[in-house]
XYZ file of C-alpha atoms in Angstrom:
660
model
C 131.661 206.549 8.439
C 133.347 203.116 8.145
C 137.098 203.044 8.633
C 139.284 200.224 7.395
C 141.878 198.447 9.461
C 144.716 197.963 6.941
C 146.844 196.028 9.414
C 145.001 192.703 9.750
C 144.193 189.909 7.296
C 142.360 186.802 8.544
C 143.465 184.155 6.070
C 142.251 180.580 5.668
C 144.298 177.771 4.113
C 142.004 175.147 2.559
C 142.624 172.033 0.490
C 141.750 168.431 -0.169
C 143.595 165.769 1.843
C 147.330 165.440 1.070
C 147.551 168.561 -1.121
C 150.252 169.873 1.241
C 148.200 172.483 3.057
C 149.842 172.118 6.465
C 153.296 172.005 4.822
C 152.467 175.314 3.099
C 151.392 176.785 6.447
C 154.734 175.749 7.953
C 156.614 177.241 4.966
C 154.751 180.572 5.317
C 155.555 180.721 9.052
C 159.209 179.948 8.340
C 159.406 182.533 5.526
C 157.883 185.152 7.841
C 160.457 184.395 10.550
C 157.949 182.976 13.049
C 159.709 179.593 13.154
C 163.450 178.935 12.904
C 162.975 175.442 11.504
C 160.407 174.060 9.082
C 157.806 171.858 10.740
C 157.252 168.498 9.054
C 153.973 166.603 8.735
C 155.925 163.346 8.378
C 157.928 164.031 11.563
C 154.870 165.286 13.478
C 156.623 168.597 14.221
C 154.146 171.031 12.653
C 153.132 174.184 14.499
C 149.401 173.913 13.774
C 148.747 170.148 14.029
C 148.973 169.784 17.811
C 146.630 166.831 18.424
C 148.366 163.463 18.830
C 146.101 161.935 16.178
C 146.930 164.773 13.758
C 150.635 164.009 14.135
C 150.033 160.259 13.876
C 147.842 160.372 10.741
C 149.421 163.435 9.122
C 146.039 165.150 8.722
C 144.510 168.291 10.190
C 141.427 167.723 12.365
C 141.015 170.942 14.350
C 141.459 174.431 12.981
C 144.478 176.265 14.403
C 145.326 179.973 14.442
C 148.824 181.398 14.198
C 149.825 184.925 13.233
C 152.772 186.503 11.437
C 153.725 189.874 9.970
C 153.971 190.760 6.276
C 155.403 194.278 6.301
C 152.691 196.352 7.997
C 150.018 193.606 7.821
C 149.377 191.116 10.620
C 148.164 187.876 9.050
C 146.112 185.575 11.248
C 146.590 182.269 9.467
C 143.926 179.613 10.072
C 144.892 176.082 9.047
C 141.739 174.054 8.419
C 141.021 170.317 8.023
C 140.952 168.874 4.494
C 139.213 165.552 5.134
C 135.477 165.621 4.247
C 134.583 164.192 7.687
C 135.698 167.486 9.249
C 133.871 169.829 6.895
C 131.964 171.275 9.870
C 135.264 172.560 11.272
C 135.951 174.260 7.919
C 132.442 175.738 7.916
C 132.992 177.583 11.184
C 136.272 179.067 9.983
C 134.828 180.361 6.691
C 132.558 182.751 8.570
C 135.527 184.712 9.933
C 137.827 184.948 6.887
C 138.855 187.980 4.831
C 140.561 185.817 2.211
C 141.698 182.271 1.481
C 144.393 180.228 -0.222
C 143.082 177.042 -1.832
C 145.880 174.475 -2.192
C 145.794 171.997 -5.102
C 148.354 169.271 -5.814
C 150.182 169.591 -9.145
C 150.202 165.780 -9.313
C 146.653 164.795 -8.257
C 145.061 168.001 -9.559
C 141.467 168.957 -8.796
C 139.853 166.498 -6.357
C 136.268 166.057 -5.216
C 136.924 168.017 -2.010
C 138.528 170.852 -4.037
C 135.210 171.280 -5.854
C 133.200 171.297 -2.597
C 135.485 173.910 -1.046
C 135.572 176.178 -4.103
C 131.790 176.077 -4.464
C 131.486 177.281 -0.875
C 134.180 179.950 -1.180
C 132.432 181.292 -4.281
C 129.007 181.228 -2.638
C 130.349 183.228 0.296
C 132.314 185.509 -2.056
C 135.559 184.994 -0.134
C 138.525 186.341 -2.181
C 140.682 183.287 -2.932
C 144.152 182.675 -4.332
C 145.038 179.203 -5.654
C 148.424 177.647 -4.872
C 149.325 174.613 -7.005
C 151.730 172.704 -4.757
C 154.247 169.873 -5.351
C 155.669 171.125 -8.680
C 158.895 169.317 -7.706
C 157.173 165.911 -7.726
C 157.299 163.486 -10.646
C 154.049 163.678 -12.604
C 153.449 167.368 -11.815
C 151.460 169.256 -14.482
C 150.939 172.905 -15.300
C 148.614 173.187 -18.328
C 146.538 170.162 -17.259
C 145.945 171.594 -13.792
C 145.088 175.062 -15.163
C 142.598 173.460 -17.559
C 141.035 171.401 -14.737
C 140.791 174.474 -12.481
C 138.949 176.378 -15.193
C 136.692 173.545 -16.384
C 136.015 171.464 -13.275
C 135.746 174.371 -10.835
C 133.979 176.620 -13.372
C 135.952 179.673 -12.251
C 138.044 182.365 -13.897
C 141.717 181.614 -13.208
C 144.598 184.018 -13.808
C 148.059 182.345 -13.923
C 150.516 184.588 -12.085
C 153.576 183.181 -13.844
C 155.098 180.076 -15.427
C 156.944 177.035 -14.102
C 160.375 175.774 -15.113
C 161.925 172.287 -14.804
C 158.542 170.914 -13.720
C 158.587 167.529 -11.973
C 162.206 167.793 -10.800
C 163.820 168.901 -7.515
C 164.921 172.075 -9.372
C 161.336 173.029 -10.305
C 160.762 176.775 -9.950
C 158.185 179.486 -10.609
C 158.822 182.618 -12.669
C 156.286 185.337 -11.637
C 154.583 187.569 -14.178
C 151.090 187.979 -15.610
C 150.655 185.784 -18.675
C 148.895 187.101 -21.847
C 145.756 184.972 -21.209
C 145.098 187.095 -18.071
C 143.678 189.859 -20.286
C 140.998 187.549 -21.705
C 139.864 186.401 -18.242
C 139.813 189.900 -16.698
C 138.134 191.512 -19.731
C 135.170 189.140 -19.252
C 134.189 191.217 -16.194
C 135.410 194.681 -17.246
C 134.176 196.409 -20.435
C 136.545 199.368 -19.948
C 139.493 196.978 -19.803
C 138.307 195.269 -22.986
C 137.996 198.638 -24.775
C 141.478 199.694 -23.670
C 142.866 196.370 -24.894
C 141.160 196.673 -28.310
C 142.412 200.258 -28.653
C 145.939 199.155 -27.669
C 145.816 201.573 -24.723
C 146.155 198.973 -21.949
C 149.107 199.363 -19.585
C 150.307 197.005 -16.831
C 149.050 199.266 -14.026
C 145.481 199.253 -15.430
C 145.619 195.465 -15.792
C 146.912 194.962 -12.241
C 144.258 197.280 -10.752
C 141.589 195.202 -12.521
C 143.160 192.016 -11.114
C 143.083 193.385 -7.554
C 139.498 194.598 -7.914
C 138.182 191.361 -9.431
C 140.048 189.217 -6.875
C 138.435 191.236 -4.060
C 135.021 190.582 -5.619
C 135.813 186.855 -5.966
C 135.253 187.103 -9.737
C 138.691 185.692 -10.611
C 141.291 183.601 -8.796
C 145.043 184.246 -9.244
C 146.996 180.970 -9.544
C 150.535 180.448 -8.223
C 152.650 177.321 -8.713
C 155.295 176.159 -6.273
C 156.479 173.699 -3.661
C 155.938 174.034 0.063
C 158.825 171.615 0.620
C 161.481 173.432 -1.445
C 160.018 176.924 -1.061
C 159.683 177.457 -4.841
C 156.945 179.974 -5.679
C 156.183 180.736 -2.022
C 157.697 184.228 -2.218
C 155.396 185.072 -5.137
C 152.407 183.699 -3.185
C 153.304 185.859 -0.172
C 153.370 188.950 -2.419
C 149.956 187.912 -3.744
C 148.583 187.544 -0.208
C 149.882 191.010 0.669
C 148.758 192.780 -2.521
C 145.674 190.939 -3.798
C 143.650 189.999 -0.700
C 141.611 192.632 1.177
C 142.578 193.643 4.711
C 140.006 193.232 7.486
C 137.336 195.919 7.595
C 135.245 197.155 10.505
C 135.264 200.236 12.700
C 136.551 199.992 16.310
C 134.157 202.755 17.404
C 130.973 201.026 16.140
C 128.738 198.746 18.287
C 130.400 195.488 19.317
C 129.872 192.525 16.967
C 131.931 189.317 17.026
C 131.545 185.596 16.216
C 132.909 182.580 18.113
C 134.342 179.957 15.741
C 136.222 177.651 18.106
C 136.051 176.558 21.763
C 138.765 174.857 23.777
C 139.503 174.277 27.457
C 142.388 175.932 29.292
C 144.781 174.193 31.728
C 142.380 174.690 34.642
C 139.385 173.430 32.660
C 138.098 176.943 31.939
C 136.357 177.607 28.628
C 138.375 179.578 26.038
C 136.482 181.079 23.080
C 138.182 182.017 19.789
C 136.378 185.078 18.404
C 136.642 187.227 15.281
C 135.832 190.889 15.876
C 133.852 192.478 13.050
C 133.083 195.865 14.592
C 133.650 197.615 17.904
C 136.197 197.085 20.664
C 136.007 194.465 23.409
C 137.833 195.151 26.690
C 138.719 193.052 29.700
C 135.933 193.242 32.334
C 133.332 194.170 29.710
C 129.972 192.498 30.307
C 128.606 191.295 26.955
C 125.466 189.541 25.651
C 125.931 186.499 23.406
C 124.038 183.709 21.673
C 120.960 185.571 20.436
C 120.218 186.881 23.924
C 120.686 183.400 25.432
C 123.396 184.484 27.842
C 125.576 187.218 29.225
C 129.031 187.141 30.739
C 132.028 189.192 31.815
C 135.273 188.869 29.851
C 138.014 188.141 32.401
C 140.993 187.884 30.021
C 141.835 188.522 26.355
C 144.691 187.099 24.283
C 145.370 188.731 20.908
C 147.080 186.921 18.028
C 150.061 188.979 16.925
C 153.447 188.209 15.321
C 153.489 184.472 15.919
C 152.102 184.534 19.457
C 148.833 185.020 21.270
C 149.739 187.556 23.939
C 147.569 188.850 26.774
C 146.016 192.214 26.009
C 143.540 194.704 27.447
C 141.334 194.979 24.351
C 140.382 193.289 21.089
C 139.562 195.617 18.188
C 137.573 195.259 14.970
C 139.261 192.999 12.424
C 141.300 191.042 14.981
C 141.048 187.466 16.242
C 141.515 186.722 19.931
C 140.921 184.233 22.716
C 138.384 185.186 25.385
C 138.048 183.811 28.901
C 135.206 184.238 31.379
C 132.219 183.411 29.138
C 131.324 180.071 30.747
C 128.103 179.403 28.805
C 129.266 180.496 25.346
C 129.062 178.049 22.432
C 130.586 177.718 18.965
C 128.689 179.856 16.450
C 127.471 182.352 19.062
C 127.474 186.029 18.149
C 128.813 188.424 20.784
C 127.112 191.826 20.969
C 125.101 192.788 17.877
C 124.165 189.577 15.976
C 125.501 189.377 12.437
C 123.169 188.758 9.543
C 122.546 185.010 9.533
C 124.397 183.294 6.704
C 122.896 179.896 7.483
C 124.716 176.610 7.561
C 126.932 176.086 4.540
C 127.243 172.325 4.879
C 124.607 169.718 5.659
C 124.349 168.309 9.199
C 125.669 164.795 9.938
C 123.526 161.945 8.600
C 125.002 159.031 10.571
C 125.187 158.010 14.209
C 126.830 155.354 16.366
C 126.686 154.218 19.995
C 129.871 154.735 22.019
C 130.683 151.516 23.907
C 132.822 151.909 27.062
C 135.798 149.576 27.380
C 136.452 147.360 30.419
C 136.425 149.326 33.665
C 135.323 152.606 32.043
C 132.837 154.561 34.153
C 129.793 155.441 32.018
C 129.230 158.769 33.795
C 132.855 159.835 33.261
C 132.468 158.850 29.603
C 129.258 160.870 29.263
C 130.923 163.969 30.772
C 133.914 163.573 28.429
C 131.586 163.333 25.416
C 129.808 166.497 26.574
C 133.210 168.237 26.515
C 133.851 167.003 22.964
C 130.399 168.127 21.790
C 131.096 171.535 23.292
C 134.087 171.882 20.938
C 132.113 170.508 17.978
C 128.363 171.264 18.178
C 127.614 168.942 15.248
C 128.709 165.980 17.392
C 125.156 165.766 18.630
C 124.875 163.644 21.786
C 121.898 161.466 22.650
C 121.995 159.904 26.107
C 119.831 156.928 27.088
C 119.480 156.886 30.891
C 117.768 153.482 30.915
C 120.500 151.693 28.935
C 123.265 154.072 30.107
C 124.306 154.561 26.466
C 125.387 157.643 24.538
C 125.114 158.033 20.761
C 127.117 160.522 18.696
C 126.263 161.831 15.239
C 128.898 161.607 12.500
C 129.847 162.729 9.006
C 131.925 159.623 8.369
C 133.984 156.751 9.713
C 137.188 158.757 10.227
C 135.388 160.774 12.906
C 135.006 157.584 14.949
C 138.790 157.258 15.075
C 139.093 160.886 16.164
C 136.523 160.513 18.966
C 138.185 157.248 20.056
C 141.721 158.707 20.058
C 140.658 161.946 21.780
C 138.870 160.074 24.568
C 141.969 157.903 25.067
C 144.552 160.729 24.911
C 142.731 163.514 26.761
C 140.490 161.595 29.163
C 142.204 158.157 29.492
C 138.955 156.455 28.448
C 139.068 153.436 26.122
C 135.987 152.995 23.906
C 134.743 151.128 20.855
C 131.657 151.706 18.695
C 128.613 149.884 17.476
C 127.854 149.742 13.773
C 127.191 153.136 12.178
C 123.535 153.665 11.248
C 121.771 156.421 9.273
C 120.005 159.253 11.101
C 116.428 159.146 9.821
C 113.620 161.643 10.388
C 109.835 161.364 10.671
C 107.241 163.569 9.009
C 103.470 163.569 9.704
C 101.511 161.573 7.108
C 98.298 163.508 7.735
C 96.483 165.593 10.343
C 95.794 164.382 13.869
C 94.399 165.999 17.020
C 94.018 165.054 20.681
C 92.914 166.777 23.896
C 92.858 165.999 27.615
C 90.816 168.103 30.043
C 91.677 169.256 33.538
C 89.994 167.223 36.323
C 88.625 164.612 33.918
C 89.743 160.986 33.917
C 92.165 159.623 32.869
C 94.144 162.917 33.109
C 96.104 163.034 36.401
C 97.503 166.522 35.720
C 95.914 169.852 36.676
C 95.988 171.095 33.082
C 93.973 171.129 29.864
C 96.017 170.653 26.682
C 94.687 170.129 23.147
C 97.051 169.841 20.197
C 96.660 169.417 16.446
C 99.498 168.250 14.211
C 99.492 169.177 10.508
C 102.083 168.400 7.803
C 104.137 171.406 6.662
C 106.322 172.009 3.570
C 109.610 170.096 3.358
C 112.428 171.993 5.024
C 110.121 174.211 7.079
C 111.010 172.628 10.437
C 108.560 172.913 13.339
C 106.073 175.769 13.734
C 104.087 176.214 16.987
C 100.820 178.181 16.835
C 97.943 179.162 19.117
C 94.218 178.830 18.510
C 93.471 179.954 22.068
C 93.648 183.440 23.570
C 97.133 184.280 24.857
C 95.553 185.856 27.946
C 93.513 182.770 28.828
C 96.197 181.466 31.195
C 99.610 182.561 32.532
C 102.279 182.933 29.837
C 104.579 180.504 31.686
C 102.097 177.682 30.978
C 102.038 178.469 27.230
C 105.847 178.478 27.283
C 105.893 175.129 29.114
C 103.638 173.601 26.411
C 105.683 174.970 23.494
C 109.051 173.953 24.985
C 107.727 170.457 25.758
C 106.256 170.091 22.253
C 109.629 170.873 20.693
C 111.436 168.520 23.073
C 108.927 165.685 22.545
C 109.205 165.978 18.745
C 112.813 164.853 19.140
C 111.434 161.295 19.226
C 108.411 160.400 17.126
C 106.389 157.196 16.802
C 109.473 155.334 15.528
C 112.016 157.137 17.723
C 113.295 159.615 15.110
C 113.088 163.415 15.184
C 109.757 164.697 13.814
C 110.045 167.721 11.527
C 108.227 169.671 8.821
C 105.019 170.047 10.811
C 102.808 172.662 12.414
C 101.637 172.016 15.984
C 98.661 174.094 17.100
C 97.458 174.520 20.693
C 93.680 174.092 20.334
C 92.609 173.822 24.006
C 94.069 175.185 27.216
C 92.980 175.440 30.804
C 94.376 175.481 34.322
C 93.432 175.546 38.009
C 94.083 179.037 39.418
C 96.371 179.478 42.393
C 94.574 178.315 45.549
C 95.398 179.608 49.000
C 93.695 179.387 52.384
C 93.774 181.711 55.344
C 96.837 181.125 57.546
C 97.934 178.218 55.282
C 99.349 179.940 52.173
C 99.643 178.375 48.702
C 97.784 175.060 48.238
C 99.906 173.102 45.784
C 97.496 170.178 45.450
C 94.745 172.448 44.049
C 96.835 174.763 41.816
C 98.313 174.192 38.347
C 102.083 174.462 37.916
C 104.369 174.319 34.900
C 105.061 170.675 35.778
C 101.421 169.804 35.018
C 101.740 171.167 31.469
C 105.165 169.620 30.971
C 103.810 166.272 32.153
C 100.595 166.239 30.089
C 101.870 167.670 26.792
C 103.869 164.584 25.646
C 100.827 162.299 26.105
C 98.565 164.611 24.080
C 101.156 165.265 21.359
C 102.015 161.580 20.853
C 98.293 160.732 20.614
C 97.832 163.465 17.993
C 100.856 162.060 16.108
C 99.365 158.552 16.325
C 96.172 159.796 14.690
C 98.133 161.702 12.038
C 100.542 158.843 11.422
C 104.192 159.438 10.544
C 106.465 158.260 7.753
C 110.165 157.553 8.213
C 112.609 159.165 5.765
C 116.264 158.158 5.345
C 119.100 160.541 4.379
C 120.197 160.335 0.731
C 123.464 161.677 -0.678
C 123.893 163.158 -4.134
C 126.962 161.607 -5.712
C 129.170 162.182 -8.724
C 131.626 159.524 -9.906
C 134.241 160.005 -12.606
C 135.855 156.781 -13.769
C 137.318 155.189 -16.928
C 134.489 154.402 -19.358
C 135.435 150.717 -19.522
C 134.723 150.286 -15.779
C 131.030 151.148 -16.182
C 130.110 147.448 -16.448
C 131.512 146.808 -12.968
C 130.203 150.037 -11.428
C 126.514 149.774 -12.331
C 125.753 146.408 -10.630
C 127.643 147.512 -7.506
C 125.650 150.753 -7.377
C 122.386 148.837 -7.849
C 123.286 146.609 -4.879
C 123.668 149.779 -2.792
C 120.213 151.042 -3.857
C 121.860 153.901 -5.785
C 120.025 155.539 -8.684
C 122.676 156.645 -11.221
C 122.453 158.624 -14.473
C 125.325 158.112 -16.876
C 127.190 160.554 -19.095
C 130.635 160.882 -20.624
C 133.517 163.373 -20.536
C 136.211 162.400 -23.009
C 137.421 158.916 -22.102
C 135.663 159.085 -18.739
C 132.174 158.038 -17.718
C 130.436 160.448 -15.358
C 127.774 158.997 -13.072
C 125.449 161.269 -11.121
C 122.646 160.180 -8.834
C 121.550 159.443 -5.285
C 122.651 156.803 -2.811
C 121.504 156.119 0.784
C 123.825 157.808 3.316
C 124.286 154.423 4.978
C 125.980 153.121 1.802
C 128.431 155.991 1.185
C 131.257 154.464 3.231
C 130.853 151.151 1.398
C 130.931 153.010 -1.935
C 134.139 154.818 -0.900
C 135.741 151.489 -0.001
C 134.648 149.619 -3.138
C 135.317 152.347 -5.717
C 139.119 151.856 -6.056
C 138.687 148.127 -6.726
C 135.878 148.716 -9.218
C 137.801 151.377 -11.169
C 141.463 150.227 -10.983
C 142.095 153.008 -8.486
C 141.145 155.700 -11.026
C 137.581 156.437 -9.877
C 136.806 159.690 -8.077
C 133.781 160.114 -5.810
C 132.156 163.329 -4.677
C 129.138 163.092 -2.395
C 127.194 165.246 -0.003
C 123.803 165.240 1.632
C 120.980 165.809 -0.837
C 117.577 165.111 0.691
C 115.498 162.689 2.754
C 113.586 159.941 0.935
C 110.690 157.892 2.302
C 111.797 154.429 3.409
C 110.070 151.980 1.081
C 108.875 148.440 1.808
C 108.622 146.504 5.058
C 108.483 147.973 8.522
C 110.351 151.286 8.809
C 113.585 151.444 10.849
C 113.096 152.491 14.460
C 115.362 153.820 17.189
C 115.214 153.008 20.940
C 113.607 155.801 22.953
C 115.566 157.765 25.556
C 112.591 159.609 27.099
C 109.845 158.419 29.498
C 108.052 156.810 26.524
C 104.692 158.588 26.175
C 103.769 155.844 23.669
C 103.059 153.667 26.728
C 100.773 155.674 29.019
C 101.123 153.401 32.037
C 104.918 153.297 31.813
C 105.056 157.046 31.215
C 102.940 157.913 34.263
C 105.003 155.590 36.444
C 108.183 157.353 35.328
C 107.031 160.967 35.410
C 106.889 162.862 38.669
C 103.201 163.551 38.925
C 100.573 164.851 41.269
C 97.413 162.747 41.390
C 94.210 164.133 42.837
C 93.756 163.049 46.370
């Protein structure tokens, strides 16, 4: 039987940039008695923004965990980034939440990022309260924001009270369910509707329905207030305590946890932040992680509790803790029993740039530092070119460049700049192609037979490896060497981009059995090894790809622009120059443009939009699909492998064993 842990709530604070999310976090910590003084984003004294760049820019980049007590509930509060460039950091946090507070500014209202976040919270069915911040600021709205929440987010909102003296320093919030709550809740509850019609509805029945529907993520209670003055925060705290579900999970069930953050301790040791879903993890436990990829012994546990993370002997279901001792663990790894895969909520990065070392910077030290950064953020995909001694990083946007640059300077004392950002393209096979090279036949210098056929596969299917030869026809290790090398080689196709959406079939295989002579032992020169298959496979695969041909596809973003209707004349030519394909519509006095634009042009669009729309335009964009690059020669990327496209160069570079 499942037992509930009523004492823990893992709570995420999410918002668009500048909505006041970190200020609200500081106010909650102060109200709960965790901090004696309010931290200030402007002063750089916040509890959760610890990075120098976070303090300097006043934005959150890395998620932070801090806990506090609300009566008998321990709240683990996770402050998440609001800037779209750090959406991957948000994604990891969402997988460990019991509930969320979405912060919206009473002045700016619903922003593009608000819509992205709410769509994801709804898709994951995470119970969410909405806090409309900054009611003390000039220009603050109540009815307009409620209308925008309902219409632009397409969600059921239940106002939990009314504001007074809006837009002044004396602005306040008077709690209490408003009459319109009945209409919203009755949409999902026929019994409630009947009781209302029969005039038999009491407050307790209404509140029970609110709790139930909030837990199911059917409706979203809305509180108004100010993180700076503290108005409305008490009502929000009551809502967090009463309306959001406590963490579930049984401590006596099999162990299941997820790692959502990695950092390094003072001695350079890896520290994993993990959310326990079921079971109990104890110090010195040996645990499997990463889909069977690794195993390790937990040497120390810190448990978040009442404002601190204190050393403990065990971590139980529902809790969040920091684990030491798991040297090979990575972000996203499951510990113990894997959880049902929820997939990636946000698209991978679609841009990349080359990191250029400054004067006197050692390239190897830089590469090691970048490996450390990628360890903390797996979507910073690294690509190292040994020949040119260059490392590329993948990006969501330009702000990430500043973060990488500042982190390398602050944490590693390495000064860097960047080359121009370019889109990350992919290649797909244009047709079918096959190639084979036979053991002991010229020009094959390897003791191996490998035949491969490449076929196109449906879009989004990735890479599938199949056999047309008997599995028992040669040692399994050789089959594994071929498959692993195929997947590695497909990282760089005919034009240097990753090849995907294809099926690769092993059509021929053969090897030279282990040779040994009396008194001499194993004869390496006459016997196949895994190195033979690893050496030959790239040559055969690239030849099969050559015969199939590949097409290059560039990443395209879906965009939505809202702007004053009279700016359409300036917007359309600018969008055409960026190769965007817009469809126009209207919403009141606004024009609404939807369409696609190359990922490479998104930053330019962000920069130009304010000037084109008198500062009133709003852009929302995210990755949509890959489109074939039209016209001229397709873009290519320098290779970082031994270049199997050039057989002579490849064989010179690869450690090989030639007959004789």
